[in-house]
């Protein structure tokens, strides 16, 4: 079972919007054993859409289109779909009613003709009702192939995928099971890791694929397997994982959650230990806190954080001594350790992590070189820190500092 | 001038990684007048890569590949490229030296054969030296078409695009100029906006394209134009913007920065006014602070923030009266307004924004319905708040709350 995702919209092709829809759809399809053969982003252009449809039809079973269904003039997906299927657009009364309901509930002003026209769908399509918006999803079949058109607005698309598309695909096809397991590894480069596990990798059964996923100082190792016998597949993959863990034991920090990442591994461990966390951020500007709070259940272990961006706020809110700042500079081992220690006290947490640094492009309150970041960990019994030099590009300095902070925290918490 | 971006790697096709590389490359190409015709994500698979190369060659002038250049066994891009160009791989001494330098400086342990093999490149390619990593970029020509292969690690790819790819493309081709201007609009739906500006839109010259970009409560309107006379093009686009602004005056909040977004518009206005901002977040968990601090220059206007996630931290750090919480609940108008007001005092800022709510999936410290969020703005003279009901999906509740907070802040700051 293969699928192609076609995203329609010039905003992706000029780089104004990052395509998060495709990753969402791919993840959902994978869970029911449908492999994504290709993701294709095309222009809002009749000929280009027709070409993409034709190309997809020759390679895959399921084609999912997103975007280009808005009421305005730049959206031509629906007309083009009707043309591709040699079909015409007809008004769907259910969709019109949905549009009228949304209008009455959420929108000020009159229902316009362009909105009423959103109730036009190809006559051969089944409507996937979009209760969150005015653009309907559409399901079309051609032989044993399925074409699904969805709105590009992420939350509308997501609801339709979860509630309509996935159940319908499962109903229509006998889907295999696809399993991914990801091992979180720190401290080993891609090639050093590959050398360590070479013999194991060479002996992997052919239905298990291995991938190395390096990312700014962390490394993930992903095993993917596919088959019709879920229980057997899980057992075989787990057996391979049990073999590889001893080979990377010193650098292995757990399996990533199917939906999760480093912070989820940390969160689960904290919850298990019944311990709590506080965060004091300067150069990372709230991003560490945001990583944790974006996942459910954060209130169990996350006491809170401060973003003490200005030196004055480090003094006033975290109670850093003014002398300490003057003596050592605001970007220093002494200040970051005081930040972590005081955050621990302020929030009455068991662990605290703190960052201070200069992400650039200008030097701000400190004379530290751009890219210099200090990160500290405080626990009930100790405080320690590390200095990092993380380049000179602001967003990367911040992202690397977040990753380094998560790594230090992970190592500290896994001592327990 | 057309380009296609081909990203190689199964991690994109299973939805484990979101493709941010393509948006970066597309943006850079657009700046020098190269339009991206298509973005294609393909599997780490010889046949699929060959098919994508062939397809791209028939449609575009410039093909940029990213990914699949790592030292490990799952990366086959380089071999496949050599095959496509009917070429063989040869050792490049410059690349080998670069690998050895990186090894000596950053890596523990011996240089392995797999790493040395990263110095193998197709004999007909020009090397684009990647000083940040061991996988070189490669530039290959076939007739008047160019094929560029880049590593998938974002910061390595980005440096090569900026320092090698863009200058080389500009040197080889006579590139037109592409201009995008984006208007930030709040409070009007897509169709209501379209109706208001219909006559203007119909009269737009054909070389200017218009797109509506709706996103969780905000709306952007983008004009794109292309031509060889940059000065003239800018004048014509500016003239159209001058015509449309009066039509949407009450809902128009400025032009987005070429690289920026709502928070950049707010940041610029704050800097211009010489005013400062503080943030007190509960349910948004640091994400508002992170939006501002991800952009350079935040230290000019951003005093800092607190992420008072637990009720106790709202009391201890923000000084919210325990009685107030007990009387009104932690998710209430009274508490959010006290949070904003106290953040203003704590950070000695001119403006403060605060959030408290229940993002779900469980109810946490409050009995408010999931999706209930209060957002408050405090200034020197007043404090006010709004209540929002934002659905029941955690990440969306958070994102919508961030957007709503930015909208309220934008409206407040633009009063000045």
mmCIF file with all atom_site columns, C-alpha atoms in Angstrom, chain A residues 10-20 23 26-27 30 36-44 48 51 55 59 70-75 103 108 112 114-115 155 158 162 180 182 187 190-192 194-195 198 201-202 209-213 216 220 222 251 256 284-287 289-290 293-296 298-299 302-310 312-313 316-317 346-348 361 364 393-396 398 400, chain B residues 10-20 23 26-27 30 36-44 48 51 55 59 70-75 103 108 112 114-115 155 158 162 180 182 187 190-192 194-195 198 201-202 209-213 216 220 222 256 284-287 289-290 293-299 302-310 312-313 316-317 346-348 361 364 393-396 398:
data_model
loop_
_atom_site.group_PDB
_atom_site.id
_atom_site.type_symbol
_atom_site.label_atom_id
_atom_site.label_alt_id
_atom_site.label_comp_id
_atom_site.label_asym_id
_atom_site.label_entity_id
_atom_site.label_seq_id
_atom_site.pdbx_PDB_ins_code
_atom_site.Cartn_x
_atom_site.Cartn_y
_atom_site.Cartn_z
_atom_site.occupancy
_atom_site.B_iso_or_equiv
_atom_site.pdbx_formal_charge
_atom_site.auth_seq_id
_atom_site.auth_comp_id
_atom_site.auth_asym_id
_atom_site.auth_atom_id
_atom_site.pdbx_PDB_model_num
ATOM 1   C CA . UNK A 1 10  ? 2.459   28.874 -3.692  1.00 0.00 ? 10  UNK A CA 1
ATOM 2   C CA . UNK A 1 11  ? 3.159   29.783 -0.042  1.00 0.00 ? 11  UNK A CA 1
ATOM 3   C CA . UNK A 1 12  ? 5.116   26.532 0.332   1.00 0.00 ? 12  UNK A CA 1
ATOM 4   C CA . UNK A 1 13  ? 7.084   27.093 -2.866  1.00 0.00 ? 13  UNK A CA 1
ATOM 5   C CA . UNK A 1 14  ? 8.225   30.563 -1.869  1.00 0.00 ? 14  UNK A CA 1
ATOM 6   C CA . UNK A 1 15  ? 9.209   29.323 1.570   1.00 0.00 ? 15  UNK A CA 1
ATOM 7   C CA . UNK A 1 16  ? 6.701   31.499 3.430   1.00 0.00 ? 16  UNK A CA 1
ATOM 8   C CA . UNK A 1 17  ? 5.064   28.539 5.117   1.00 0.00 ? 17  UNK A CA 1
ATOM 9   C CA . UNK A 1 18  ? 6.701   25.335 6.296   1.00 0.00 ? 18  UNK A CA 1
ATOM 10  C CA . UNK A 1 19  ? 4.788   22.227 5.288   1.00 0.00 ? 19  UNK A CA 1
ATOM 11  C CA . UNK A 1 20  ? 3.696   20.647 8.554   1.00 0.00 ? 20  UNK A CA 1
ATOM 12  C CA . UNK A 1 23  ? 4.338   15.168 8.230   1.00 0.00 ? 23  UNK A CA 1
ATOM 13  C CA . UNK A 1 26  ? 2.425   10.732 6.736   1.00 0.00 ? 26  UNK A CA 1
ATOM 14  C CA . UNK A 1 27  ? 2.474   9.810  10.421  1.00 0.00 ? 27  UNK A CA 1
ATOM 15  C CA . UNK A 1 30  ? 2.161   5.013  8.582   1.00 0.00 ? 30  UNK A CA 1
ATOM 16  C CA . UNK A 1 36  ? 4.226   7.359  1.792   1.00 0.00 ? 36  UNK A CA 1
ATOM 17  C CA . UNK A 1 37  ? 6.042   6.988  -1.508  1.00 0.00 ? 37  UNK A CA 1
ATOM 18  C CA . UNK A 1 38  ? 6.408   10.688 -2.196  1.00 0.00 ? 38  UNK A CA 1
ATOM 19  C CA . UNK A 1 39  ? 5.428   14.135 -0.939  1.00 0.00 ? 39  UNK A CA 1
ATOM 20  C CA . UNK A 1 40  ? 4.992   16.670 -3.714  1.00 0.00 ? 40  UNK A CA 1
ATOM 21  C CA . UNK A 1 41  ? 4.396   20.400 -3.301  1.00 0.00 ? 41  UNK A CA 1
ATOM 22  C CA . UNK A 1 42  ? 3.026   22.003 -6.430  1.00 0.00 ? 42  UNK A CA 1
ATOM 23  C CA . UNK A 1 43  ? 1.872   25.408 -7.582  1.00 0.00 ? 43  UNK A CA 1
ATOM 24  C CA . UNK A 1 44  ? -1.729  26.605 -7.507  1.00 0.00 ? 44  UNK A CA 1
ATOM 25  C CA . UNK A 1 48  ? 0.796   21.452 -12.667 1.00 0.00 ? 48  UNK A CA 1
ATOM 26  C CA . UNK A 1 51  ? 0.525   16.537 -14.036 1.00 0.00 ? 51  UNK A CA 1
ATOM 27  C CA . UNK A 1 55  ? 2.142   11.011 -11.994 1.00 0.00 ? 55  UNK A CA 1
ATOM 28  C CA . UNK A 1 59  ? 2.825   5.037  -8.657  1.00 0.00 ? 59  UNK A CA 1
ATOM 29  C CA . UNK A 1 70  ? -10.466 28.302 -0.089  1.00 0.00 ? 70  UNK A CA 1
ATOM 30  C CA . UNK A 1 71  ? -13.275 30.538 -1.329  1.00 0.00 ? 71  UNK A CA 1
ATOM 31  C CA . UNK A 1 72  ? -10.972 33.032 -3.028  1.00 0.00 ? 72  UNK A CA 1
ATOM 32  C CA . UNK A 1 73  ? -9.786  33.373 -6.562  1.00 0.00 ? 73  UNK A CA 1
ATOM 33  C CA . UNK A 1 74  ? -6.347  31.858 -6.180  1.00 0.00 ? 74  UNK A CA 1
ATOM 34  C CA . UNK A 1 75  ? -7.761  28.430 -5.348  1.00 0.00 ? 75  UNK A CA 1
ATOM 35  C CA . UNK A 1 103 ? -21.748 31.353 9.223   1.00 0.00 ? 103 UNK A CA 1
ATOM 36  C CA . UNK A 1 108 ? -20.312 38.352 11.173  1.00 0.00 ? 108 UNK A CA 1
ATOM 37  C CA . UNK A 1 112 ? -21.426 35.521 0.180   1.00 0.00 ? 112 UNK A CA 1
ATOM 38  C CA . UNK A 1 114 ? -18.031 32.690 -2.944  1.00 0.00 ? 114 UNK A CA 1
ATOM 39  C CA . UNK A 1 115 ? -18.846 30.890 0.304   1.00 0.00 ? 115 UNK A CA 1
ATOM 40  C CA . UNK A 1 155 ? -6.714  21.814 12.266  1.00 0.00 ? 155 UNK A CA 1
ATOM 41  C CA . UNK A 1 158 ? -6.195  17.000 10.863  1.00 0.00 ? 158 UNK A CA 1
ATOM 42  C CA . UNK A 1 162 ? -8.407  11.329 11.934  1.00 0.00 ? 162 UNK A CA 1
ATOM 43  C CA . UNK A 1 180 ? 8.777   2.387  13.959  1.00 0.00 ? 180 UNK A CA 1
ATOM 44  C CA . UNK A 1 182 ? 13.445  5.099  17.687  1.00 0.00 ? 182 UNK A CA 1
ATOM 45  C CA . UNK A 1 187 ? 27.477  11.596 22.476  1.00 0.00 ? 187 UNK A CA 1
ATOM 46  C CA . UNK A 1 190 ? 26.971  8.997  13.056  1.00 0.00 ? 190 UNK A CA 1
ATOM 47  C CA . UNK A 1 191 ? 30.022  7.075  11.861  1.00 0.00 ? 191 UNK A CA 1
ATOM 48  C CA . UNK A 1 192 ? 31.285  6.085  15.308  1.00 0.00 ? 192 UNK A CA 1
ATOM 49  C CA . UNK A 1 194 ? 27.712  2.934  12.721  1.00 0.00 ? 194 UNK A CA 1
ATOM 50  C CA . UNK A 1 195 ? 31.054  1.275  13.432  1.00 0.00 ? 195 UNK A CA 1
ATOM 51  C CA . UNK A 1 198 ? 28.045  -2.698 12.163  1.00 0.00 ? 198 UNK A CA 1
ATOM 52  C CA . UNK A 1 201 ? 23.205  -3.867 11.379  1.00 0.00 ? 201 UNK A CA 1
ATOM 53  C CA . UNK A 1 202 ? 24.502  -6.275 8.751   1.00 0.00 ? 202 UNK A CA 1
ATOM 54  C CA . UNK A 1 209 ? 15.132  -0.943 7.891   1.00 0.00 ? 209 UNK A CA 1
ATOM 55  C CA . UNK A 1 210 ? 17.575  1.149  9.872   1.00 0.00 ? 210 UNK A CA 1
ATOM 56  C CA . UNK A 1 211 ? 18.074  4.918  9.657   1.00 0.00 ? 211 UNK A CA 1
ATOM 57  C CA . UNK A 1 212 ? 20.456  7.309  11.408  1.00 0.00 ? 212 UNK A CA 1
ATOM 58  C CA . UNK A 1 213 ? 18.872  10.652 12.275  1.00 0.00 ? 213 UNK A CA 1
ATOM 59  C CA . UNK A 1 216 ? 22.337  19.316 16.363  1.00 0.00 ? 216 UNK A CA 1
ATOM 60  C CA . UNK A 1 220 ? 18.323  9.025  16.821  1.00 0.00 ? 220 UNK A CA 1
ATOM 61  C CA . UNK A 1 222 ? 15.232  4.386  13.859  1.00 0.00 ? 222 UNK A CA 1
ATOM 62  C CA . UNK A 1 251 ? 25.213  6.519  25.204  1.00 0.00 ? 251 UNK A CA 1
ATOM 63  C CA . UNK A 1 256 ? 11.495  7.778  22.035  1.00 0.00 ? 256 UNK A CA 1
ATOM 64  C CA . UNK A 1 284 ? 16.886  30.426 25.105  1.00 0.00 ? 284 UNK A CA 1
ATOM 65  C CA . UNK A 1 285 ? 14.028  32.844 25.726  1.00 0.00 ? 285 UNK A CA 1
ATOM 66  C CA . UNK A 1 286 ? 11.311  30.433 26.891  1.00 0.00 ? 286 UNK A CA 1
ATOM 67  C CA . UNK A 1 287 ? 11.989  27.709 24.361  1.00 0.00 ? 287 UNK A CA 1
ATOM 68  C CA . UNK A 1 289 ? 9.782   25.662 28.883  1.00 0.00 ? 289 UNK A CA 1
ATOM 69  C CA . UNK A 1 290 ? 7.779   25.595 25.668  1.00 0.00 ? 290 UNK A CA 1
ATOM 70  C CA . UNK A 1 293 ? 4.609   22.408 28.130  1.00 0.00 ? 293 UNK A CA 1
ATOM 71  C CA . UNK A 1 294 ? 3.656   21.529 24.582  1.00 0.00 ? 294 UNK A CA 1
ATOM 72  C CA . UNK A 1 295 ? 3.101   17.948 25.771  1.00 0.00 ? 295 UNK A CA 1
ATOM 73  C CA . UNK A 1 296 ? 0.164   16.880 27.937  1.00 0.00 ? 296 UNK A CA 1
ATOM 74  C CA . UNK A 1 298 ? 3.407   18.860 32.124  1.00 0.00 ? 298 UNK A CA 1
ATOM 75  C CA . UNK A 1 299 ? 1.652   20.124 35.225  1.00 0.00 ? 299 UNK A CA 1
ATOM 76  C CA . UNK A 1 302 ? 6.806   21.223 35.718  1.00 0.00 ? 302 UNK A CA 1
ATOM 77  C CA . UNK A 1 303 ? 6.710   23.874 38.422  1.00 0.00 ? 303 UNK A CA 1
ATOM 78  C CA . UNK A 1 304 ? 7.412   26.778 36.110  1.00 0.00 ? 304 UNK A CA 1
ATOM 79  C CA . UNK A 1 305 ? 10.079  28.959 34.640  1.00 0.00 ? 305 UNK A CA 1
ATOM 80  C CA . UNK A 1 306 ? 11.388  32.454 34.266  1.00 0.00 ? 306 UNK A CA 1
ATOM 81  C CA . UNK A 1 307 ? 12.665  34.142 31.158  1.00 0.00 ? 307 UNK A CA 1
ATOM 82  C CA . UNK A 1 308 ? 15.034  36.630 32.745  1.00 0.00 ? 308 UNK A CA 1
ATOM 83  C CA . UNK A 1 309 ? 16.113  38.255 29.536  1.00 0.00 ? 309 UNK A CA 1
ATOM 84  C CA . UNK A 1 310 ? 17.448  41.513 30.933  1.00 0.00 ? 310 UNK A CA 1
ATOM 85  C CA . UNK A 1 312 ? 17.845  43.668 35.776  1.00 0.00 ? 312 UNK A CA 1
ATOM 86  C CA . UNK A 1 313 ? 15.287  40.859 35.752  1.00 0.00 ? 313 UNK A CA 1
ATOM 87  C CA . UNK A 1 316 ? 15.055  41.338 40.651  1.00 0.00 ? 316 UNK A CA 1
ATOM 88  C CA . UNK A 1 317 ? 13.298  38.078 39.954  1.00 0.00 ? 317 UNK A CA 1
ATOM 89  C CA . UNK A 1 346 ? 12.098  29.935 43.927  1.00 0.00 ? 346 UNK A CA 1
ATOM 90  C CA . UNK A 1 347 ? 9.974   27.162 42.442  1.00 0.00 ? 347 UNK A CA 1
ATOM 91  C CA . UNK A 1 348 ? 10.770  24.597 45.149  1.00 0.00 ? 348 UNK A CA 1
ATOM 92  C CA . UNK A 1 361 ? 23.704  39.132 16.308  1.00 0.00 ? 361 UNK A CA 1
ATOM 93  C CA . UNK A 1 364 ? 23.459  42.720 24.330  1.00 0.00 ? 364 UNK A CA 1
ATOM 94  C CA . UNK A 1 393 ? 23.637  32.257 13.808  1.00 0.00 ? 393 UNK A CA 1
ATOM 95  C CA . UNK A 1 394 ? 20.997  33.290 16.278  1.00 0.00 ? 394 UNK A CA 1
ATOM 96  C CA . UNK A 1 395 ? 18.287  30.704 15.690  1.00 0.00 ? 395 UNK A CA 1
ATOM 97  C CA . UNK A 1 396 ? 20.851  27.897 15.575  1.00 0.00 ? 396 UNK A CA 1
ATOM 98  C CA . UNK A 1 398 ? 19.195  29.005 20.497  1.00 0.00 ? 398 UNK A CA 1
ATOM 99  C CA . UNK A 1 400 ? 21.599  24.056 19.945  1.00 0.00 ? 400 UNK A CA 1
ATOM 100 C CA . UNK B 2 10  ? 12.584  8.298  4.744   1.00 0.00 ? 10  UNK B CA 1
ATOM 101 C CA . UNK B 2 11  ? 12.295  10.371 7.936   1.00 0.00 ? 11  UNK B CA 1
ATOM 102 C CA . UNK B 2 12  ? 10.236  12.935 5.989   1.00 0.00 ? 12  UNK B CA 1
ATOM 103 C CA . UNK B 2 13  ? 7.992   10.307 4.446   1.00 0.00 ? 13  UNK B CA 1
ATOM 104 C CA . UNK B 2 14  ? 7.092   8.725  7.771   1.00 0.00 ? 14  UNK B CA 1
ATOM 105 C CA . UNK B 2 15  ? 6.403   12.145 9.276   1.00 0.00 ? 15  UNK B CA 1
ATOM 106 C CA . UNK B 2 16  ? 9.164   11.908 11.870  1.00 0.00 ? 16  UNK B CA 1
ATOM 107 C CA . UNK B 2 17  ? 10.847  15.084 10.680  1.00 0.00 ? 17  UNK B CA 1
ATOM 108 C CA . UNK B 2 18  ? 9.186   18.200 9.294   1.00 0.00 ? 18  UNK B CA 1
ATOM 109 C CA . UNK B 2 19  ? 10.853  19.474 6.137   1.00 0.00 ? 19  UNK B CA 1
ATOM 110 C CA . UNK B 2 20  ? 12.192  22.901 7.054   1.00 0.00 ? 20  UNK B CA 1
ATOM 111 C CA . UNK B 2 23  ? 11.280  26.404 2.902   1.00 0.00 ? 23  UNK B CA 1
ATOM 112 C CA . UNK B 2 26  ? 12.860  28.248 -1.549  1.00 0.00 ? 26  UNK B CA 1
ATOM 113 C CA . UNK B 2 27  ? 13.134  31.569 0.252   1.00 0.00 ? 27  UNK B CA 1
ATOM 114 C CA . UNK B 2 30  ? 13.050  33.451 -4.531  1.00 0.00 ? 30  UNK B CA 1
ATOM 115 C CA . UNK B 2 36  ? 10.450  26.994 -7.183  1.00 0.00 ? 36  UNK B CA 1
ATOM 116 C CA . UNK B 2 37  ? 8.305   24.892 -9.494  1.00 0.00 ? 37  UNK B CA 1
ATOM 117 C CA . UNK B 2 38  ? 8.031   21.898 -7.208  1.00 0.00 ? 38  UNK B CA 1
ATOM 118 C CA . UNK B 2 39  ? 9.270   20.442 -3.927  1.00 0.00 ? 39  UNK B CA 1
ATOM 119 C CA . UNK B 2 40  ? 9.532   16.655 -3.975  1.00 0.00 ? 40  UNK B CA 1
ATOM 120 C CA . UNK B 2 41  ? 10.331  14.420 -1.022  1.00 0.00 ? 41  UNK B CA 1
ATOM 121 C CA . UNK B 2 42  ? 11.454  10.982 -2.091  1.00 0.00 ? 42  UNK B CA 1
ATOM 122 C CA . UNK B 2 43  ? 12.637  7.768  -0.470  1.00 0.00 ? 43  UNK B CA 1
ATOM 123 C CA . UNK B 2 44  ? 16.289  6.860  0.110   1.00 0.00 ? 44  UNK B CA 1
ATOM 124 C CA . UNK B 2 48  ? 13.054  6.676  -6.912  1.00 0.00 ? 48  UNK B CA 1
ATOM 125 C CA . UNK B 2 51  ? 12.985  8.995  -11.450 1.00 0.00 ? 51  UNK B CA 1
ATOM 126 C CA . UNK B 2 55  ? 11.345  14.311 -13.983 1.00 0.00 ? 55  UNK B CA 1
ATOM 127 C CA . UNK B 2 59  ? 10.728  20.824 -16.055 1.00 0.00 ? 59  UNK B CA 1
ATOM 128 C CA . UNK B 2 70  ? 25.737  10.771 5.510   1.00 0.00 ? 70  UNK B CA 1
ATOM 129 C CA . UNK B 2 71  ? 28.501  8.218  6.049   1.00 0.00 ? 71  UNK B CA 1
ATOM 130 C CA . UNK B 2 72  ? 26.170  5.376  6.938   1.00 0.00 ? 72  UNK B CA 1
ATOM 131 C CA . UNK B 2 73  ? 24.671  2.601  4.937   1.00 0.00 ? 73  UNK B CA 1
ATOM 132 C CA . UNK B 2 74  ? 21.233  4.054  4.398   1.00 0.00 ? 74  UNK B CA 1
ATOM 133 C CA . UNK B 2 75  ? 22.564  6.936  2.308   1.00 0.00 ? 75  UNK B CA 1
ATOM 134 C CA . UNK B 2 103 ? 38.002  15.049 12.896  1.00 0.00 ? 103 UNK B CA 1
ATOM 135 C CA . UNK B 2 108 ? 37.010  11.773 19.489  1.00 0.00 ? 108 UNK B CA 1
ATOM 136 C CA . UNK B 2 112 ? 36.977  5.617  9.913   1.00 0.00 ? 112 UNK B CA 1
ATOM 137 C CA . UNK B 2 114 ? 33.181  5.373  6.055   1.00 0.00 ? 114 UNK B CA 1
ATOM 138 C CA . UNK B 2 115 ? 34.238  8.936  6.851   1.00 0.00 ? 115 UNK B CA 1
ATOM 139 C CA . UNK B 2 155 ? 22.938  24.379 9.410   1.00 0.00 ? 155 UNK B CA 1
ATOM 140 C CA . UNK B 2 158 ? 22.074  26.646 4.992   1.00 0.00 ? 158 UNK B CA 1
ATOM 141 C CA . UNK B 2 162 ? 24.136  31.195 1.336   1.00 0.00 ? 162 UNK B CA 1
ATOM 142 C CA . UNK B 2 180 ? 6.856   39.407 -2.167  1.00 0.00 ? 180 UNK B CA 1
ATOM 143 C CA . UNK B 2 182 ? 2.684   40.512 2.777   1.00 0.00 ? 182 UNK B CA 1
ATOM 144 C CA . UNK B 2 187 ? -10.535 40.243 12.152  1.00 0.00 ? 187 UNK B CA 1
ATOM 145 C CA . UNK B 2 190 ? -11.057 35.073 3.841   1.00 0.00 ? 190 UNK B CA 1
ATOM 146 C CA . UNK B 2 191 ? -14.271 35.622 1.917   1.00 0.00 ? 191 UNK B CA 1
ATOM 147 C CA . UNK B 2 192 ? -15.239 38.870 3.632   1.00 0.00 ? 192 UNK B CA 1
ATOM 148 C CA . UNK B 2 194 ? -12.080 38.960 -0.754  1.00 0.00 ? 194 UNK B CA 1
ATOM 149 C CA . UNK B 2 195 ? -15.393 40.747 -1.169  1.00 0.00 ? 195 UNK B CA 1
ATOM 150 C CA . UNK B 2 198 ? -12.700 42.375 -5.227  1.00 0.00 ? 198 UNK B CA 1
ATOM 151 C CA . UNK B 2 201 ? -8.008  42.387 -7.087  1.00 0.00 ? 201 UNK B CA 1
ATOM 152 C CA . UNK B 2 202 ? -9.681  42.159 -10.507 1.00 0.00 ? 202 UNK B CA 1
ATOM 153 C CA . UNK B 2 209 ? -0.224  37.499 -8.079  1.00 0.00 ? 209 UNK B CA 1
ATOM 154 C CA . UNK B 2 210 ? -2.348  37.634 -4.973  1.00 0.00 ? 210 UNK B CA 1
ATOM 155 C CA . UNK B 2 211 ? -2.705  34.957 -2.302  1.00 0.00 ? 211 UNK B CA 1
ATOM 156 C CA . UNK B 2 212 ? -4.799  34.708 0.853   1.00 0.00 ? 212 UNK B CA 1
ATOM 157 C CA . UNK B 2 213 ? -3.000  33.019 3.752   1.00 0.00 ? 213 UNK B CA 1
ATOM 158 C CA . UNK B 2 216 ? -5.711  30.304 13.224  1.00 0.00 ? 216 UNK B CA 1
ATOM 159 C CA . UNK B 2 220 ? -2.073  37.408 5.553   1.00 0.00 ? 220 UNK B CA 1
ATOM 160 C CA . UNK B 2 222 ? 0.508   38.277 -0.155  1.00 0.00 ? 222 UNK B CA 1
ATOM 161 C CA . UNK B 2 256 ? 5.173   41.781 7.466   1.00 0.00 ? 256 UNK B CA 1
ATOM 162 C CA . UNK B 2 284 ? 1.069   28.987 26.745  1.00 0.00 ? 284 UNK B CA 1
ATOM 163 C CA . UNK B 2 285 ? 4.090   27.672 28.642  1.00 0.00 ? 285 UNK B CA 1
ATOM 164 C CA . UNK B 2 286 ? 6.803   30.035 27.339  1.00 0.00 ? 286 UNK B CA 1
ATOM 165 C CA . UNK B 2 287 ? 5.733   30.040 23.720  1.00 0.00 ? 287 UNK B CA 1
ATOM 166 C CA . UNK B 2 289 ? 8.309   34.635 24.998  1.00 0.00 ? 289 UNK B CA 1
ATOM 167 C CA . UNK B 2 290 ? 9.931   32.226 22.583  1.00 0.00 ? 290 UNK B CA 1
ATOM 168 C CA . UNK B 2 293 ? 13.207  36.033 21.542  1.00 0.00 ? 293 UNK B CA 1
ATOM 169 C CA . UNK B 2 294 ? 13.735  33.950 18.415  1.00 0.00 ? 294 UNK B CA 1
ATOM 170 C CA . UNK B 2 295 ? 14.249  37.214 16.530  1.00 0.00 ? 295 UNK B CA 1
ATOM 171 C CA . UNK B 2 296 ? 17.344  39.386 16.874  1.00 0.00 ? 296 UNK B CA 1
ATOM 172 C CA . UNK B 2 297 ? 17.129  42.600 18.835  1.00 0.00 ? 297 UNK B CA 1
ATOM 173 C CA . UNK B 2 298 ? 14.673  41.299 21.446  1.00 0.00 ? 298 UNK B CA 1
ATOM 174 C CA . UNK B 2 299 ? 16.816  42.648 24.269  1.00 0.00 ? 299 UNK B CA 1
ATOM 175 C CA . UNK B 2 302 ? 11.803  42.527 25.964  1.00 0.00 ? 302 UNK B CA 1
ATOM 176 C CA . UNK B 2 303 ? 12.324  42.732 29.713  1.00 0.00 ? 303 UNK B CA 1
ATOM 177 C CA . UNK B 2 304 ? 11.512  39.111 30.370  1.00 0.00 ? 304 UNK B CA 1
ATOM 178 C CA . UNK B 2 305 ? 8.803   36.681 31.293  1.00 0.00 ? 305 UNK B CA 1
ATOM 179 C CA . UNK B 2 306 ? 7.623   34.122 33.758  1.00 0.00 ? 306 UNK B CA 1
ATOM 180 C CA . UNK B 2 307 ? 6.101   30.747 33.078  1.00 0.00 ? 307 UNK B CA 1
ATOM 181 C CA . UNK B 2 308 ? 4.038   30.351 36.225  1.00 0.00 ? 308 UNK B CA 1
ATOM 182 C CA . UNK B 2 309 ? 2.701   26.946 35.404  1.00 0.00 ? 309 UNK B CA 1
ATOM 183 C CA . UNK B 2 310 ? 1.709   25.841 38.871  1.00 0.00 ? 310 UNK B CA 1
ATOM 184 C CA . UNK B 2 312 ? 1.929   27.990 43.729  1.00 0.00 ? 312 UNK B CA 1
ATOM 185 C CA . UNK B 2 313 ? 4.336   29.738 41.372  1.00 0.00 ? 313 UNK B CA 1
ATOM 186 C CA . UNK B 2 316 ? 5.109   33.016 44.964  1.00 0.00 ? 316 UNK B CA 1
ATOM 187 C CA . UNK B 2 317 ? 6.613   34.631 41.895  1.00 0.00 ? 317 UNK B CA 1
ATOM 188 C CA . UNK B 2 346 ? 7.856   42.963 38.402  1.00 0.00 ? 346 UNK B CA 1
ATOM 189 C CA . UNK B 2 347 ? 9.674   43.626 35.147  1.00 0.00 ? 347 UNK B CA 1
ATOM 190 C CA . UNK B 2 348 ? 9.057   47.387 35.156  1.00 0.00 ? 348 UNK B CA 1
ATOM 191 C CA . UNK B 2 361 ? -6.192  16.940 28.072  1.00 0.00 ? 361 UNK B CA 1
ATOM 192 C CA . UNK B 2 364 ? -4.939  20.422 36.038  1.00 0.00 ? 364 UNK B CA 1
ATOM 193 C CA . UNK B 2 393 ? -6.751  19.744 21.273  1.00 0.00 ? 393 UNK B CA 1
ATOM 194 C CA . UNK B 2 394 ? -3.811  20.754 23.414  1.00 0.00 ? 394 UNK B CA 1
ATOM 195 C CA . UNK B 2 395 ? -1.316  21.934 20.819  1.00 0.00 ? 395 UNK B CA 1
ATOM 196 C CA . UNK B 2 396 ? -3.986  23.871 18.943  1.00 0.00 ? 396 UNK B CA 1
ATOM 197 C CA . UNK B 2 398 ? -1.781  26.661 22.874  1.00 0.00 ? 398 UNK B CA 1
#
